[in-house]
Amino acid sequence: MLAIDSVKKISFNRCIGGGDLVIVYERHDNMKAVKVCEGSVLQNRFGVFKHSEWIGKPFGSKVFSNKGGFVYLLAPTPELWTLVLSHRTQILYIADISFVIMYLEIIPGCLVLESGTGSGSLTTSLARAVAPTGHVYTFDFHEQRAASARDDFETTGLSSLVTVGVRDIQGEGFPDEYSGLADAVFLDLPQPWLAIPSAAKMLKQDGTLCSFSPCVEQVQRSCETLRTNFTDIRTFEVLLRTYEVREGKMDSCQGVEGGSNESLPCKRRQCSDGSNVLSNSISPVVMARPCSEARGHTGYLTFARLKCLS
Amino acid sequence: MSQKNLSSNSIQNHRVTWEGCSVLLDINDGDRLVFARLSPAAKLKIGNKNCSLQPLIGCPFGSLFQVENGPEGPYLSRFIPSAEGNKIEEKTDSETKVESRDNRALIDNNRAQSLTGEDIEAMRSQGARGDEIIEALIANSTTFEKKTSFSQEKYRVRKQKKYAPKVLLRRPVARSICEAYFKKYPARIGFLRVDTLSLLLSMANVSANSDVLVVDMIGGLLTGSVAERLGGAGYVCNTYQGDAPYSMDIVRIFNFSNEICKRIVRSPTSDLLSQKESSEQILQNEISMEETSLPSENGESNLDLENTNTAERVCTSGKAGEKASQDTMDMFKANGFSSLIIAAPEIDTWTLVNDLLPLLSNSAPFAIYHQYLQPLATCMHNLQVGKMAIGLQISEPWLREYQVLPSRTHPCMQMSAFGGYILSGTKTCST
């Protein structure tokens, strides 16, 4: 997914090969991750797609099924991965993810601790942000979930940047070996306040912490605990509103020539169809309006900075 | 767990200041934000006094300083908060109890304080510390004891800001620079809010080893933020219409190493679009480029870096934004850019995108920022009709901050109601 090896970056010239991970795009709300394999096929409502016909095509190509249906093959990115990964838990989405990366000040070379791993949606973006020289150590107390996440990082080619550990961070805290080494810590736990003292121990001075909690009671308690060792404690909620765009044909009431005082041009259009309408009374307009459905709440993001005491 | 790579080895992850380093000074909890460059001669004006920034050199970022009165006038002295909690912590118990005091007996007649301005000035000249002045003010206030504990705290904070101002030493990174500009000079960064900036970087898949094409007409904030994410691997190419490159002054506020600065290049759009030229033509172009770019380099404003000692600028970011070399240009042309970000309020969005999209490699993501919806809507529609991109979406981020206090949690009274719009999508293969 990432150009960890600078030669393998996405370019005009780079084509899909066997073993590559591609994102099969049907529609903006219908995508799927597929590992390309010479003898395999992809079957969906558009028909059967042979992987062998994909090999050698550039990323971003439109490919056709036996029935003439088509899909696009995209190069994977953390954003696309978030839309296709298998949900083993509730996941973080782009608005929260990008804000977390920016607010935790994660840049290449950083050492980041995360718990829990969950489905690895945020982890994938953390890995992109610390690459090529940093590392993400992520922990989940659920053994199988950790194993699935490990498999996913193998699939997305991020294993050299992410290490998944099985550990109950609320109960045991982060491992001592990272004491004072973390640039940033991210917590997505049911009782984050239990892990905050350990997080404080792991962080470098002025290091950043973020805790993601869906409920305000969790935030309340976390903030009380944070006040002991942290400063700059701030809680946010970030959401996205999306817009739909369409071209509308609008009747124009001023465009009528002749200036006659007859019936309104709008009415004239309704009774006549096409030929009788004055050509300049309809103008195509591109219009935008917010989509009527949206995510109304994901969670509160509480950020803090370890106090600088020396 | 693997033990390798335990210490973070970033070439840009400085945690302690040095002479010549750029810093963001946060005075009294965000009341005032000043970008400065540390040098022994640099001064910061607080109130009506000038304080030397010398004591800040060699201190960790995140340290707090307090203005103290010395024999030679006020100076900045390191303030180390107590390790275990603070006043709020101790009061949690009493706060949960029902407050018995209220403001029914408080009358606004300006006679509550018996200490005069002259008294305070006299205390100061005798070398009284800010905290001592505040205690004296409280002792001489006839109403302080009648206030609720909340308003007592507010009173204390207000007096602290005036008589014992605190200066927090912040790291100038994309987050803090964007927030400071958004607060101080939002127009200079095209009203780009920090969450919107973070979305642009994510949506354009910016990471090490990517070659990002940007149109940055917001002072260099976008270019700098991209360069920060590249960490010295890959390129950010700042392209411009016409002959004069857009200002990149904000790039110099980041503490970029030369390694990173070399990865910030600029090129006129026409050069990127033109076919490979003969070497003579290139030479000519380069000469004319140097001439046209001179005025803008000299005419750079130093308004943002409030620093009395401009000559002392040990600018590590000197090399940032040089013209892309022929080799680099050839590489861009051969591979295509891995993504595109546009923040160009003054250029027609569709015209720009139509020009620049062919420069992107296949399947490259792009993100376009605009304060207004219509240019993005038109652009999105044209991209759809032309079947040039998929996954097209216009989004508008919404950011709300909360006050979280025991029994007093609610959204903040003031918020930014608008952070701009983003059009994002992925370029499809045209063949």
Short mmCIF file of C-alpha atoms in Angstrom, two decimals, chain A residues 1-6 9-14 25 28 31 58-62 72-80 94-95 97-111 125 128-129 131-135 137-139 159-161 163-166 175 177-178 181-184 204-208 216 219-221 223-225 227-247 285-291 300 302-303 305-310, chain B residues 1-13 15 29 60-64 78-86 88-89 92 168-171 173-176 179 194-195 197-199 201-211 225 228-235 331-338 358-365 373-374 376-378 380-382 384-385 387 390-409 421 426-431:
data_model
loop_
_atom_site.label_atom_id
_atom_site.label_comp_id
_atom_site.label_asym_id
_atom_site.label_seq_id
_atom_site.Cartn_x
_atom_site.Cartn_y
_atom_site.Cartn_z
CA MET A 1 0.00 0.00 0.00
CA LEU A 2 2.76 2.46 0.89
CA ALA A 3 5.83 3.16 -1.15
CA ILE A 4 8.11 1.88 1.59
CA ASP A 5 10.38 0.77 -1.18
CA SER A 6 10.71 4.02 -3.11
CA LYS A 9 5.69 3.77 -5.92
CA ILE A 10 2.57 4.20 -8.00
CA SER A 11 3.42 5.72 -11.34
CA PHE A 12 2.22 5.97 -14.93
CA ASN A 13 4.37 2.97 -15.71
CA ARG A 14 3.53 0.70 -12.85
CA TYR A 25 -14.43 -0.04 -7.32
CA HIS A 28 -18.35 5.11 -4.31
CA MET A 31 -15.71 -1.39 -3.06
CA PRO A 58 -2.21 0.19 -15.15
CA PHE A 59 -3.83 0.94 -11.80
CA GLY A 60 -6.93 3.07 -12.28
CA SER A 61 -8.02 1.01 -15.32
CA LYS A 62 -11.57 0.09 -16.18
CA TYR A 72 -12.26 0.09 -11.80
CA LEU A 73 -9.09 -1.29 -10.25
CA LEU A 74 -7.54 1.19 -7.84
CA ALA A 75 -4.25 1.23 -5.99
CA PRO A 76 -4.93 0.76 -2.28
CA THR A 77 -4.57 3.71 0.10
CA PRO A 78 -5.34 3.86 3.84
CA GLU A 79 -8.52 5.82 2.98
CA LEU A 80 -9.76 3.15 0.58
CA ILE A 94 -11.49 9.49 7.84
CA ALA A 95 -12.54 12.66 9.69
CA ILE A 97 -8.40 9.57 11.65
CA SER A 98 -6.95 12.56 9.86
CA PHE A 99 -7.60 14.85 12.81
CA VAL A 100 -5.93 12.41 15.21
CA ILE A 101 -2.78 12.14 13.05
CA MET A 102 -2.49 15.91 12.73
CA TYR A 103 -3.29 16.72 16.35
CA LEU A 104 -0.96 14.06 17.73
CA GLU A 105 1.74 15.67 15.55
CA ILE A 106 2.74 12.32 14.08
CA ILE A 107 5.44 12.66 11.45
CA PRO A 108 7.89 10.27 9.79
CA GLY A 109 10.15 8.64 12.37
CA CYS A 110 7.76 8.80 15.32
CA LEU A 111 7.21 5.94 17.74
CA SER A 125 -3.02 5.58 8.76
CA ARG A 128 1.58 5.76 6.80
CA ALA A 129 2.37 8.75 8.99
CA ALA A 131 6.90 5.64 7.60
CA PRO A 132 9.61 5.00 6.62
CA THR A 133 11.69 5.11 9.83
CA GLY A 134 9.11 5.17 12.64
CA HIS A 135 7.07 2.36 14.13
CA TYR A 137 3.19 -0.73 18.41
CA THR A 138 -0.45 -1.64 18.70
CA PHE A 139 -2.09 -3.80 21.38
CA SER A 159 4.11 -5.38 8.65
CA SER A 160 7.53 -3.72 8.71
CA LEU A 161 5.94 -0.60 10.26
CA THR A 163 3.86 -4.66 15.49
CA VAL A 164 0.70 -6.14 16.97
CA GLY A 165 0.84 -7.35 20.57
CA VAL A 166 -1.76 -9.21 22.62
CA PRO A 175 5.15 -2.77 28.28
CA GLU A 177 10.38 -1.38 27.34
CA TYR A 178 8.72 1.66 25.71
CA LEU A 181 10.18 6.54 24.17
CA ALA A 182 6.74 7.23 22.70
CA ASP A 183 6.10 10.40 20.73
CA ALA A 184 2.36 9.75 20.79
CA LYS A 204 8.45 11.63 26.01
CA GLN A 205 8.13 15.05 27.62
CA ASP A 206 5.66 17.17 25.65
CA GLY A 207 4.52 13.97 23.92
CA THR A 208 0.89 13.82 22.83
CA VAL A 216 -19.29 11.88 27.46
CA VAL A 219 -14.51 11.76 28.57
CA GLN A 220 -15.35 13.28 31.94
CA ARG A 221 -13.47 10.62 33.83
CA CYS A 223 -10.08 14.33 31.73
CA GLU A 224 -10.05 14.14 35.53
CA THR A 225 -7.27 11.54 35.39
CA ARG A 227 -5.08 16.59 34.92
CA THR A 228 -2.44 14.91 37.09
CA ASN A 229 0.31 14.55 34.48
CA PHE A 230 -0.96 16.29 31.40
CA THR A 231 -1.58 19.80 30.18
CA ASP A 232 -3.30 21.33 27.15
CA ILE A 233 -6.26 18.98 27.64
CA ARG A 234 -8.79 19.57 24.86
CA THR A 235 -11.85 17.64 23.74
CA PHE A 236 -13.26 17.79 20.21
CA GLU A 237 -15.89 16.30 18.04
CA VAL A 238 -15.23 16.22 14.31
CA LEU A 239 -17.80 15.29 11.67
CA LEU A 240 -18.11 15.45 7.90
CA ARG A 241 -21.01 16.72 5.88
CA THR A 242 -21.05 15.45 2.30
CA TYR A 243 -22.70 17.10 -0.68
CA GLU A 244 -24.44 15.73 -3.72
CA VAL A 245 -24.04 17.55 -7.00
CA ARG A 246 -26.35 17.42 -9.98
CA GLU A 247 -27.05 19.35 -13.09
CA VAL A 285 -27.15 24.75 -13.67
CA VAL A 286 -24.83 22.69 -11.49
CA MET A 287 -26.28 22.59 -8.02
CA ALA A 288 -25.07 21.16 -4.75
CA ARG A 289 -26.86 20.27 -1.56
CA PRO A 290 -25.92 18.37 1.58
CA CYS A 291 -26.69 14.66 1.55
CA TYR A 300 -15.18 12.49 21.41
CA THR A 302 -9.64 14.13 23.93
CA PHE A 303 -6.08 15.35 23.39
CA ARG A 305 0.26 16.81 26.24
CA LEU A 306 2.58 15.38 28.85
CA LYS A 307 3.73 18.11 31.24
CA CYS A 308 7.30 19.21 30.84
CA LEU A 309 8.86 18.89 34.29
CA SER A 310 12.59 18.99 33.69
CA MET B 1 7.89 -7.98 20.18
CA SER B 2 10.72 -6.88 18.01
CA GLN B 3 13.24 -4.65 19.69
CA LYS B 4 14.51 -2.90 16.60
CA ASN B 5 13.87 0.73 15.97
CA LEU B 6 12.86 1.51 19.52
CA SER B 7 14.14 5.01 19.67
CA SER B 8 12.45 7.26 17.17
CA ASN B 9 15.08 8.43 14.73
CA SER B 10 13.41 11.24 12.92
CA ILE B 11 15.49 13.84 11.22
CA GLN B 12 12.93 16.50 12.11
CA ASN B 13 11.66 15.50 15.50
CA ARG B 15 12.31 18.23 21.28
CA ASP B 29 -3.02 30.30 27.24
CA PRO B 60 12.60 21.49 25.90
CA PHE B 61 9.54 22.36 23.83
CA GLY B 62 6.54 22.42 26.11
CA SER B 63 8.36 24.35 28.86
CA LEU B 64 6.55 27.14 30.58
CA ARG B 78 11.42 28.78 33.75
CA PHE B 79 8.25 27.82 35.61
CA ILE B 80 7.98 24.20 36.61
CA PRO B 81 4.47 23.18 37.65
CA SER B 82 4.19 20.85 40.59
CA ALA B 83 4.34 17.24 39.50
CA GLU B 84 1.24 16.17 41.36
CA GLY B 85 -1.86 17.85 40.05
CA ASN B 86 -2.82 21.43 40.68
CA ILE B 88 -8.31 22.17 40.50
CA GLU B 89 -7.43 18.69 41.67
CA THR B 92 -12.73 18.49 43.32
CA LEU B 168 4.58 28.50 26.70
CA LEU B 169 7.25 27.32 24.27
CA ARG B 170 5.50 25.44 21.47
CA ARG B 171 6.91 23.48 18.55
CA VAL B 173 4.55 22.11 13.37
CA ALA B 174 1.70 21.95 10.85
CA ARG B 175 -0.88 21.76 13.62
CA SER B 176 0.33 24.69 15.72
CA GLU B 179 -4.03 26.99 14.39
CA VAL B 194 -6.64 22.61 10.97
CA ASP B 195 -9.12 19.73 10.55
CA LEU B 197 -5.83 20.71 6.38
CA SER B 198 -5.56 17.30 8.02
CA LEU B 199 -8.22 15.94 5.66
CA LEU B 201 -3.24 15.48 3.63
CA SER B 202 -5.09 12.21 4.26
CA MET B 203 -7.26 12.35 1.19
CA ALA B 204 -4.19 12.97 -0.98
CA ASN B 205 -2.42 10.00 0.63
CA VAL B 206 0.62 12.10 1.56
CA SER B 207 3.40 9.98 3.02
CA ALA B 208 7.14 9.45 2.73
CA ASN B 209 8.28 8.60 -0.81
CA SER B 210 5.36 10.27 -2.50
CA ASP B 211 5.72 13.05 -5.08
CA SER B 225 2.54 20.58 5.86
CA GLU B 228 6.50 17.62 7.09
CA ARG B 229 4.72 14.38 6.15
CA LEU B 230 7.37 13.48 3.56
CA GLY B 231 10.13 13.58 6.15
CA GLY B 232 12.81 14.10 3.50
CA ALA B 233 11.75 11.27 1.16
CA GLY B 234 9.83 12.14 -1.99
CA TYR B 235 9.04 15.64 -3.26
CA MET B 331 11.30 12.10 -13.05
CA PHE B 332 8.00 13.90 -12.48
CA LYS B 333 7.23 13.61 -16.17
CA ALA B 334 8.16 9.96 -16.37
CA ASN B 335 6.32 8.75 -13.26
CA GLY B 336 3.59 11.30 -12.82
CA PHE B 337 2.80 12.79 -9.42
CA SER B 338 1.43 10.44 -6.82
CA PRO B 358 -2.96 14.65 -16.63
CA LEU B 359 0.25 15.16 -14.62
CA LEU B 360 -0.90 12.65 -12.01
CA SER B 361 -0.05 8.99 -12.24
CA ASN B 362 -2.92 6.57 -12.76
CA SER B 363 -5.07 5.90 -9.71
CA ALA B 364 -3.61 8.96 -7.95
CA PRO B 365 -5.88 10.62 -5.37
CA LEU B 373 -18.97 25.46 -2.83
CA GLN B 374 -19.81 26.42 -6.39
CA LEU B 376 -16.01 22.66 -6.52
CA ALA B 377 -19.50 21.61 -7.59
CA THR B 378 -18.82 22.71 -11.16
CA MET B 380 -16.94 17.78 -9.78
CA HIS B 381 -19.66 17.82 -12.40
CA ASN B 382 -17.17 18.32 -15.23
CA GLN B 384 -17.96 13.22 -13.85
CA VAL B 385 -19.09 14.15 -17.32
CA LYS B 387 -15.13 10.45 -16.88
CA ILE B 390 -14.05 8.37 -9.69
CA GLY B 391 -14.85 8.35 -5.99
CA LEU B 392 -15.71 12.03 -6.29
CA GLN B 393 -17.01 13.64 -3.15
CA ILE B 394 -17.46 17.11 -1.75
CA SER B 395 -17.14 17.21 2.01
CA GLU B 396 -17.31 19.90 4.62
CA PRO B 397 -15.70 19.24 7.99
CA TRP B 398 -17.34 20.37 11.19
CA LEU B 399 -15.33 20.78 14.37
CA ARG B 400 -16.66 21.43 17.85
CA GLU B 401 -14.65 21.82 21.02
CA TYR B 402 -15.98 20.97 24.47
CA GLN B 403 -15.34 22.34 27.91
CA VAL B 404 -14.92 19.31 30.16
CA LEU B 405 -15.08 20.08 33.89
CA PRO B 406 -16.69 18.28 36.81
CA SER B 407 -20.46 18.86 36.48
CA ARG B 408 -19.82 21.64 33.97
CA THR B 409 -19.30 19.87 30.63
CA TYR B 421 -15.03 22.55 1.42
CA THR B 426 -9.17 9.38 -7.66
CA LYS B 427 -7.87 9.82 -11.19
CA THR B 428 -8.74 6.99 -13.53
CA CYS B 429 -6.58 5.61 -16.29
CA SER B 430 -7.47 7.34 -19.55
CA THR B 431 -6.40 4.58 -21.91
#
